[in-house]
Short mmCIF file of C-alpha atoms in Angstrom, two decimals:
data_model
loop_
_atom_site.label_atom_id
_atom_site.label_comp_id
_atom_site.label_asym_id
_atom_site.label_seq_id
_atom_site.Cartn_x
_atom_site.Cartn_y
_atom_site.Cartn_z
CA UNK A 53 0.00 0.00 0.00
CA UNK A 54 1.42 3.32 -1.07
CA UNK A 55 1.54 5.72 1.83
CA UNK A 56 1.02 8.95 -0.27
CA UNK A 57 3.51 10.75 1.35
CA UNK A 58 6.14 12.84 -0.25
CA UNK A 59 9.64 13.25 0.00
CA UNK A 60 9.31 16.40 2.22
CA UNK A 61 6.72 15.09 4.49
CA UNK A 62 9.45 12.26 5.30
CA UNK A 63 11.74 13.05 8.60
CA UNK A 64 15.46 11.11 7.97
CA UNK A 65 16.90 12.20 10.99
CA UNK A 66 17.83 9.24 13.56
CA UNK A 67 18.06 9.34 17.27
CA UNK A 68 21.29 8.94 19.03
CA UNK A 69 21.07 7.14 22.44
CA UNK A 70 22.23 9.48 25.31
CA UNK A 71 22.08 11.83 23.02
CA UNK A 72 18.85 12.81 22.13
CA UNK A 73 16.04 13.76 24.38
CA UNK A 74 12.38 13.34 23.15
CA UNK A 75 10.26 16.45 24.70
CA UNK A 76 6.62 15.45 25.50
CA UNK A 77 4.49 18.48 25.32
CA UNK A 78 0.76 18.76 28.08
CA UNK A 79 -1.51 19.00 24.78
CA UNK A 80 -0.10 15.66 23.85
CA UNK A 81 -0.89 14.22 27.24
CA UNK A 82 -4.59 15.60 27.62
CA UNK A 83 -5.53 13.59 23.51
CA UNK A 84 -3.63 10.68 24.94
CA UNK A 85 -5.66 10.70 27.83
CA UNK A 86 -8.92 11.24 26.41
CA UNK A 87 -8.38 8.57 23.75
CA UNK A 88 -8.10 6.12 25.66
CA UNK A 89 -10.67 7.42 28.65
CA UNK A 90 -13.15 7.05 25.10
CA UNK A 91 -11.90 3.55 23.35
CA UNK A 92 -10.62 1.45 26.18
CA UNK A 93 -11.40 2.57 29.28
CA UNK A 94 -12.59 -0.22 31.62
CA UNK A 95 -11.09 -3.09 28.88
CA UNK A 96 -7.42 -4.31 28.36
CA UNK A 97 -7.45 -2.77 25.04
CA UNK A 98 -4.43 0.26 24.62
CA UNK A 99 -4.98 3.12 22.57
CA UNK A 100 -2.81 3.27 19.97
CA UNK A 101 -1.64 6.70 17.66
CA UNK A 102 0.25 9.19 15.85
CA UNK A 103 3.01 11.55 17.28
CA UNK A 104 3.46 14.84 15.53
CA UNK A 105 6.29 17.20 15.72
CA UNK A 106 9.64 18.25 14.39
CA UNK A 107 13.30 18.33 15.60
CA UNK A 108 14.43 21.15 17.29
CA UNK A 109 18.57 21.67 17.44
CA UNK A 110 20.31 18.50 16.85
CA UNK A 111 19.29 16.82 19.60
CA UNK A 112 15.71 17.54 20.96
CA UNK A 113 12.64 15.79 19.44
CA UNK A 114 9.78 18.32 20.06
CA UNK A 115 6.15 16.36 20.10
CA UNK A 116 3.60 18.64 19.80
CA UNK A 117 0.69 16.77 18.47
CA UNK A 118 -0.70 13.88 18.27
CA UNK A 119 -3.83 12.00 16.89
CA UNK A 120 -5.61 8.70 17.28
CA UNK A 121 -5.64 6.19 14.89
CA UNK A 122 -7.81 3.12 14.80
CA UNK A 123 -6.37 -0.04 15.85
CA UNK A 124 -7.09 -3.83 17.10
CA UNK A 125 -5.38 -6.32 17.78
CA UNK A 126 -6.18 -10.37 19.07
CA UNK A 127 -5.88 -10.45 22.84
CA UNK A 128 -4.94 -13.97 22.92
CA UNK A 129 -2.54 -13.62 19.75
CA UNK A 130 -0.18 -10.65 19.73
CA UNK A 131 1.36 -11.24 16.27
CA UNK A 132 -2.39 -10.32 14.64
CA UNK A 133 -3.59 -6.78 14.59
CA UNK A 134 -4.33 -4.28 12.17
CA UNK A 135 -3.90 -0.63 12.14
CA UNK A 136 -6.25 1.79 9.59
CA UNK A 137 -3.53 3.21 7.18
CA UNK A 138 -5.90 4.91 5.14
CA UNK A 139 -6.79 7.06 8.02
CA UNK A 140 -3.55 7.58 9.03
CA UNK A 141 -2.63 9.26 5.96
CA UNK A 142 -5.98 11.63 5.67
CA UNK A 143 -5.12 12.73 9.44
CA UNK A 144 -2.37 13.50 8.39
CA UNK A 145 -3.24 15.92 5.11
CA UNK A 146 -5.54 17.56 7.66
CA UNK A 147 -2.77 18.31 9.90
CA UNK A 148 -0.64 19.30 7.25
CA UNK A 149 -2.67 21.95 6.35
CA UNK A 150 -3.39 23.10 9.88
CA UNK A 151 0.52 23.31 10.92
CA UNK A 152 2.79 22.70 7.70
CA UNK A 153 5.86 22.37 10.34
CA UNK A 154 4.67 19.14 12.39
CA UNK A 155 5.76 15.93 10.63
CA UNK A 156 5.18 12.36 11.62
CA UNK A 157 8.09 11.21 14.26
CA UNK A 158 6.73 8.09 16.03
CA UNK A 159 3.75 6.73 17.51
CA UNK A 160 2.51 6.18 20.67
CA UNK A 161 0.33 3.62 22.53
CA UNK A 162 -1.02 3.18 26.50
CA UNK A 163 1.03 0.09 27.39
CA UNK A 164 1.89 0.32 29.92
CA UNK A 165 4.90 -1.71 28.77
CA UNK A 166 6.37 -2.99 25.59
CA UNK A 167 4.74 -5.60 23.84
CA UNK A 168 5.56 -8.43 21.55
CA UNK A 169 4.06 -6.65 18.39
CA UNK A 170 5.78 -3.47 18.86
CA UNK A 171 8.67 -3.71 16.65
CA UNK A 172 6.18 -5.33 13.89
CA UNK A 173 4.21 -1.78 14.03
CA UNK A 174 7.04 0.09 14.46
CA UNK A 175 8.80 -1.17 11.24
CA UNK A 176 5.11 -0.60 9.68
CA UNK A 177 5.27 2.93 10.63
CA UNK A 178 8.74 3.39 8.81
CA UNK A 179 6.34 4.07 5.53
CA UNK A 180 5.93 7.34 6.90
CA UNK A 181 8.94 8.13 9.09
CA UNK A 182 12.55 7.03 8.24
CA UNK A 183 13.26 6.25 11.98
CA UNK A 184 10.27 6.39 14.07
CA UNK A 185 10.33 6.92 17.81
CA UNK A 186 7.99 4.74 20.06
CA UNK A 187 6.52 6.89 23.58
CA UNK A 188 4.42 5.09 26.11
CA UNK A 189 2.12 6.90 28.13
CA UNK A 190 1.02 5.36 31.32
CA UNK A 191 -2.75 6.59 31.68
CA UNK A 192 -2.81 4.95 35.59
CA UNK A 193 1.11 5.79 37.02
CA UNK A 194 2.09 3.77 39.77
CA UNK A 195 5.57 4.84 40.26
CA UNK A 196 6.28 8.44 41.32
CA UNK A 197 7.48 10.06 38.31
CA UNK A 198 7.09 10.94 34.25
CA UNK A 199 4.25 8.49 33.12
CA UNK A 200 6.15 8.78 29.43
CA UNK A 201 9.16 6.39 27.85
CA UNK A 202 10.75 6.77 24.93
CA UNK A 203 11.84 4.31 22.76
CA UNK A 204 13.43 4.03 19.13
CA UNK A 205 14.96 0.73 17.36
CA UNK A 206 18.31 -0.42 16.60
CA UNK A 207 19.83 -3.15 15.00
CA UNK A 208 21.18 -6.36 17.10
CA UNK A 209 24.22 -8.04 15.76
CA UNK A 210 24.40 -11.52 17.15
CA UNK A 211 27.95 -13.61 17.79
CA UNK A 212 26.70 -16.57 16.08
CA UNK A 213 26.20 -15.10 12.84
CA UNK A 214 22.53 -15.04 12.28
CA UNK A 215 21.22 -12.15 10.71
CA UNK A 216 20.68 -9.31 12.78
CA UNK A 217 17.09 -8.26 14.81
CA UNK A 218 15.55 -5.00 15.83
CA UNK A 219 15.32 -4.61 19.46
CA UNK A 220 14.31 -0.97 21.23
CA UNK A 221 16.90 1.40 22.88
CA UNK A 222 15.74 3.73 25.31
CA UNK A 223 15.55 7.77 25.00
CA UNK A 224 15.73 10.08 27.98
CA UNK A 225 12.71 11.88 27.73
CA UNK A 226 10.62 14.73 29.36
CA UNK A 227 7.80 17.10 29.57
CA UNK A 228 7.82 20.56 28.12
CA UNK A 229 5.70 23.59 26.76
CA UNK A 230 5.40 26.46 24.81
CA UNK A 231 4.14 29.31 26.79
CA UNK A 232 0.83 29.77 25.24
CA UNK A 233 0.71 26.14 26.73
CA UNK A 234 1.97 26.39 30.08
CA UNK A 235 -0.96 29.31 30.62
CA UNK A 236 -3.47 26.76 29.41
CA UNK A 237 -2.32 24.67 31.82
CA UNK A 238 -2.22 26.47 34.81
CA UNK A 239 -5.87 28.19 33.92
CA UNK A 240 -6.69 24.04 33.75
CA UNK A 241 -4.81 23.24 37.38
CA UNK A 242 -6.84 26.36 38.92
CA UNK A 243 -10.38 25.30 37.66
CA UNK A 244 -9.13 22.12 39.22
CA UNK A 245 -8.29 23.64 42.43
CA UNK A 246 -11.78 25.75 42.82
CA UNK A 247 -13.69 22.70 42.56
CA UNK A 248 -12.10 21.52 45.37
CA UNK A 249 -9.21 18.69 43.88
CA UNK A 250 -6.13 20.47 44.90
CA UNK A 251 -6.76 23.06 47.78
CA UNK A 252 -7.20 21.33 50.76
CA UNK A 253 -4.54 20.32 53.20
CA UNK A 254 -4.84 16.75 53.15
CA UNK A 255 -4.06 17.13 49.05
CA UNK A 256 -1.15 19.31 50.11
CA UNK A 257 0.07 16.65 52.37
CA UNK A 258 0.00 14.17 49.67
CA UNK A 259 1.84 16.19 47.21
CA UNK A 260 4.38 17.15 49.51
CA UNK A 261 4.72 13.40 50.36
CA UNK A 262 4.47 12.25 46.83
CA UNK A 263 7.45 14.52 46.03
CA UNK A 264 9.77 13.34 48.92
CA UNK A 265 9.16 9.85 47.45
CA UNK A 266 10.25 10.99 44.08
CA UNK A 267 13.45 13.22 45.65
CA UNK A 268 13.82 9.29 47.38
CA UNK A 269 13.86 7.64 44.43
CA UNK A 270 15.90 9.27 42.56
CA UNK A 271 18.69 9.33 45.30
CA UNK A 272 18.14 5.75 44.88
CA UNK A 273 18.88 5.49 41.32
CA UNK A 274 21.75 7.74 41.85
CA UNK A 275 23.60 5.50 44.53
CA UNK A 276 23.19 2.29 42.64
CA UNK A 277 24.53 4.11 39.53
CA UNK A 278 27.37 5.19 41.43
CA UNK A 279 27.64 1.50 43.37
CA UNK A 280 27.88 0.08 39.26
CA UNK A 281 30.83 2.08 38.51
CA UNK A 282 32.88 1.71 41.44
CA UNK A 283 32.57 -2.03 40.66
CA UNK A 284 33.07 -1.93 37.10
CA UNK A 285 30.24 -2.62 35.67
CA UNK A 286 29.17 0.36 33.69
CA UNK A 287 31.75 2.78 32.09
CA UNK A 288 32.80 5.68 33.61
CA UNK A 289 31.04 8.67 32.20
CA UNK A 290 32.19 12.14 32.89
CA UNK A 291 29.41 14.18 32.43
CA UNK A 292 27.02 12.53 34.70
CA UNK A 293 29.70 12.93 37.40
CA UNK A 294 30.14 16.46 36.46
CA UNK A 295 26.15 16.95 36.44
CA UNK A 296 26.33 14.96 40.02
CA UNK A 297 29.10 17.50 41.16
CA UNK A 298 27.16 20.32 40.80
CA UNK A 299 23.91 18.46 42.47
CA UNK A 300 26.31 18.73 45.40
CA UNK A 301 28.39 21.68 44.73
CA UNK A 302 23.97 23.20 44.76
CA UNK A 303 23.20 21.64 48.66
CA UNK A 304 22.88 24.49 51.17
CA UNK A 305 25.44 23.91 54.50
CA UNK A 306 23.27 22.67 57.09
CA UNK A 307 25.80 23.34 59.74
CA UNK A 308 25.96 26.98 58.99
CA UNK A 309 24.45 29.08 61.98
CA UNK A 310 22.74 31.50 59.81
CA UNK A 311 20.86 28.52 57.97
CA UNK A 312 20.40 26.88 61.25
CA UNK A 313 18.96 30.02 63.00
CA UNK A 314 16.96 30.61 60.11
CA UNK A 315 15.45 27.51 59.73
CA UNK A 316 14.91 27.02 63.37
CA UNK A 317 12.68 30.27 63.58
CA UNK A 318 10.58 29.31 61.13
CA UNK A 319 10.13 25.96 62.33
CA UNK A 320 9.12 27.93 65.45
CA UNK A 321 6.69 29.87 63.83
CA UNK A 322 5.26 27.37 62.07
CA UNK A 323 4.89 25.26 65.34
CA UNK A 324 3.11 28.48 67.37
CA UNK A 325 0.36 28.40 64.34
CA UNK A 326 0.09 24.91 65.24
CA UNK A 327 -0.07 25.53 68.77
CA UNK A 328 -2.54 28.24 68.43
CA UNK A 329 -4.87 26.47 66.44
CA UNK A 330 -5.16 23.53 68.78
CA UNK A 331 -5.55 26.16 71.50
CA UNK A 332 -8.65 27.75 69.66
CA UNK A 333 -10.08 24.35 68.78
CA UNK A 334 -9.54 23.06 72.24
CA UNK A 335 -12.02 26.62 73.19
CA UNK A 336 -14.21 26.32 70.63
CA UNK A 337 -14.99 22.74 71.43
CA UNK A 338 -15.41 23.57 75.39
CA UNK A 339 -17.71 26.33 74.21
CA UNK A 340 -20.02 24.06 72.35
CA UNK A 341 -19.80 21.59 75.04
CA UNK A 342 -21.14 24.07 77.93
CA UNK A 343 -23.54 24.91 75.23
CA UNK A 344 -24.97 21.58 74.54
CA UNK A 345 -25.13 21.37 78.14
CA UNK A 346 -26.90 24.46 78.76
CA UNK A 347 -29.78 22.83 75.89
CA UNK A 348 -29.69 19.35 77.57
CA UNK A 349 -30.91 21.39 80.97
CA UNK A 350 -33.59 23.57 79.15
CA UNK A 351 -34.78 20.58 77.27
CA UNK A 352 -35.65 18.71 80.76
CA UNK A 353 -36.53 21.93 82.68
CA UNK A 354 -39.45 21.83 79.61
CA UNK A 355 -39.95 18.61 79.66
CA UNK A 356 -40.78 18.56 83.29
CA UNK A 357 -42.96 21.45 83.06
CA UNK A 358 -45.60 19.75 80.09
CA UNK A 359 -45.36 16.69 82.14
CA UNK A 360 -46.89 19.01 85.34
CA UNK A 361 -49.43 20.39 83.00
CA UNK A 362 -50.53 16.58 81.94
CA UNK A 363 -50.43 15.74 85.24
CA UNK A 364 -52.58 19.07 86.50
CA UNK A 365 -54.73 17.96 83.09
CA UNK A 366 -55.81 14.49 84.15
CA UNK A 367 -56.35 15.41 88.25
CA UNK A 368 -59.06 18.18 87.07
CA UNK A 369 -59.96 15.99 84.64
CA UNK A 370 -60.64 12.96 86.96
CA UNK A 371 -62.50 15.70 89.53
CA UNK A 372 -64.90 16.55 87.09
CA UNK A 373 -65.81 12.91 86.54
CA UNK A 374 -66.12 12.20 90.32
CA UNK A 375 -68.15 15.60 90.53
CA UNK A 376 -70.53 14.37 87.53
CA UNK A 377 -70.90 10.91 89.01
CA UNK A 378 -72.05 12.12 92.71
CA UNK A 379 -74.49 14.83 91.04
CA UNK A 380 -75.85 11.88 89.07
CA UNK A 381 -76.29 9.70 92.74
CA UNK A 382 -78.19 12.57 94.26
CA UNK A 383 -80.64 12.59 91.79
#
């Protein structure tokens, strides 16, 4: 099937490992996101599409845009699917005229991991991209973190002498935005916070505690990077160390006595509004106490007074009966 794409429309340029960096911008996200929240929420189905962008330097791979493209595949065989070139290829005339700078660079698909039938697609999507680079987006992240990997394909030579395969190299990737973007965003994340998501303090809490676990696991990745090439096993690379030197060179003196003076009064401040507030609930609560108490003794102070007024009731009543009954013996 011809792919009606011209010469121009094709992108040559190849990713290096540690070289490039793929940059995954919000708007990409939100369609990702919303494709699959429309096709294959609540099944085991992945949503499966078209990345759109263009290289920016030598090095950066800006995706901008994306769209969805439809796609199946056997759940119980992985090496039968099918993917809707046709409407690949009109999508892609649409966006053409829309932004004449965003080119096809890769695809993209829910995962969460890599599958058997990945490199199969990704050599189909070669037609329209000379070397085509693979990002998963996690719709439901477990790990604190990016929810996106990037992934391109290189060629395996084997020892033995069998022909080589295509297996997937990773690409350091991230999340970036234009500026017309980054106000969408934030106009999004405050709608978000008025309805009641984001403000509170228990959702504070949680991000503040999310984020230590991410400082924590990147510390993590650090030391057993560091433990690999003291022992040998990976190569000793010089501008990680350099980028780690500075990470260190950056960390404030903790034994300074302005920092410590510093961060001890505000500590202290921080602890008198918590003392405070725990004083004024501690009142407020005693307050409504004597209060509910002060009700409680009204309540029976009226209680006992209708019971009186029954009680008044039934003894005038019962006169007037013994009254009627000794006029009617009289007569």
């Amino acid at each position: 099937m011809s792919s009606n794409l011209t010469i121009l429309d094709k992108v040559d340029k190849k990713p290096v490992y540690g070289k490039t960096v793929v940059t995954v911008h919000p708007l990409v996200l939100l369609s990702v996101v919303d494709h699959f929240n429309r096709s294959c929420k609540g099944t085991k189905k992945r949503a499966v599409g078209v990345l759109l962008g263009q290289w920016k330097n030598n090095n950066v791979l800006d995706v901008s845009n994306s769209f969805a493209v439809p796609f199946e595949e056997d759940a119980k065989n992985p090496d039968v699917w099918f993917m809707d070139h046709d409407y690949l290829v009109e999508m892609y005339s649409m966006f053409r005229k829309v932004s004449a700078k965003e080119r096809i660079v890769g695809w993209y698909h829910t995962g969460p991991k890599l599958r058997s039938s990945d490199l199969k697609i990704h050599d189909l999507l070669t037609r329209y991209v000379a070397h085509p680079t693979l990002v998963i987006i996690d719709v439901y992240p477990k790990d604190i973190g990016l929810p996106t990997n990037a992934y391109f394909a290189v060629d395996e030579v084997h020892d033995d002498g069998s022909p080589p395969s295509k297996a997937f190299e990773h690409l350091a990737c991230e999340v970036g935005a234009e500026e017309v973007e980054e106000v969408g965003v934030e106009h999004l994340l405050r709608d978000i916070s008025r309805l009641g998501f984001s403000g509170s303090l228990t959702s504070q809490i949680q991000q503040q505690l999310s984020s230590m676990k991410g400082l924590a696991t990147h510390l993590e990745e650090i030391a057993e990077y560091l433990s690999l090439v003291v022992s040998g096993k990976l190569p000793l690379n010089h501008d990680i160390l350099a980028i780690l030197q500075d990470i260190f060179n950056l960390l404030p003196d903790l034994t300074a006595p302005d920092l410590s003076h510093s961060v001890t009064t505000i500590t202290s401040d921080q602890m008198l509004v918590v003392y405070l507030a725990s004083i004024l609930r501690a009142t407020i609560a005693l307050h409504n106490l004597i209060d509910n108490k002060i009700e409680n003794i009204e309540a029976e102070k009226k209680q006992g007074e209708k019971k009186e007024e029954e009680d008044k009731k039934k003894e005038e009543a019962e006169k007037k009966k013994e009254g009627a009954v000794e006029e009617e013996k009289k007569k």
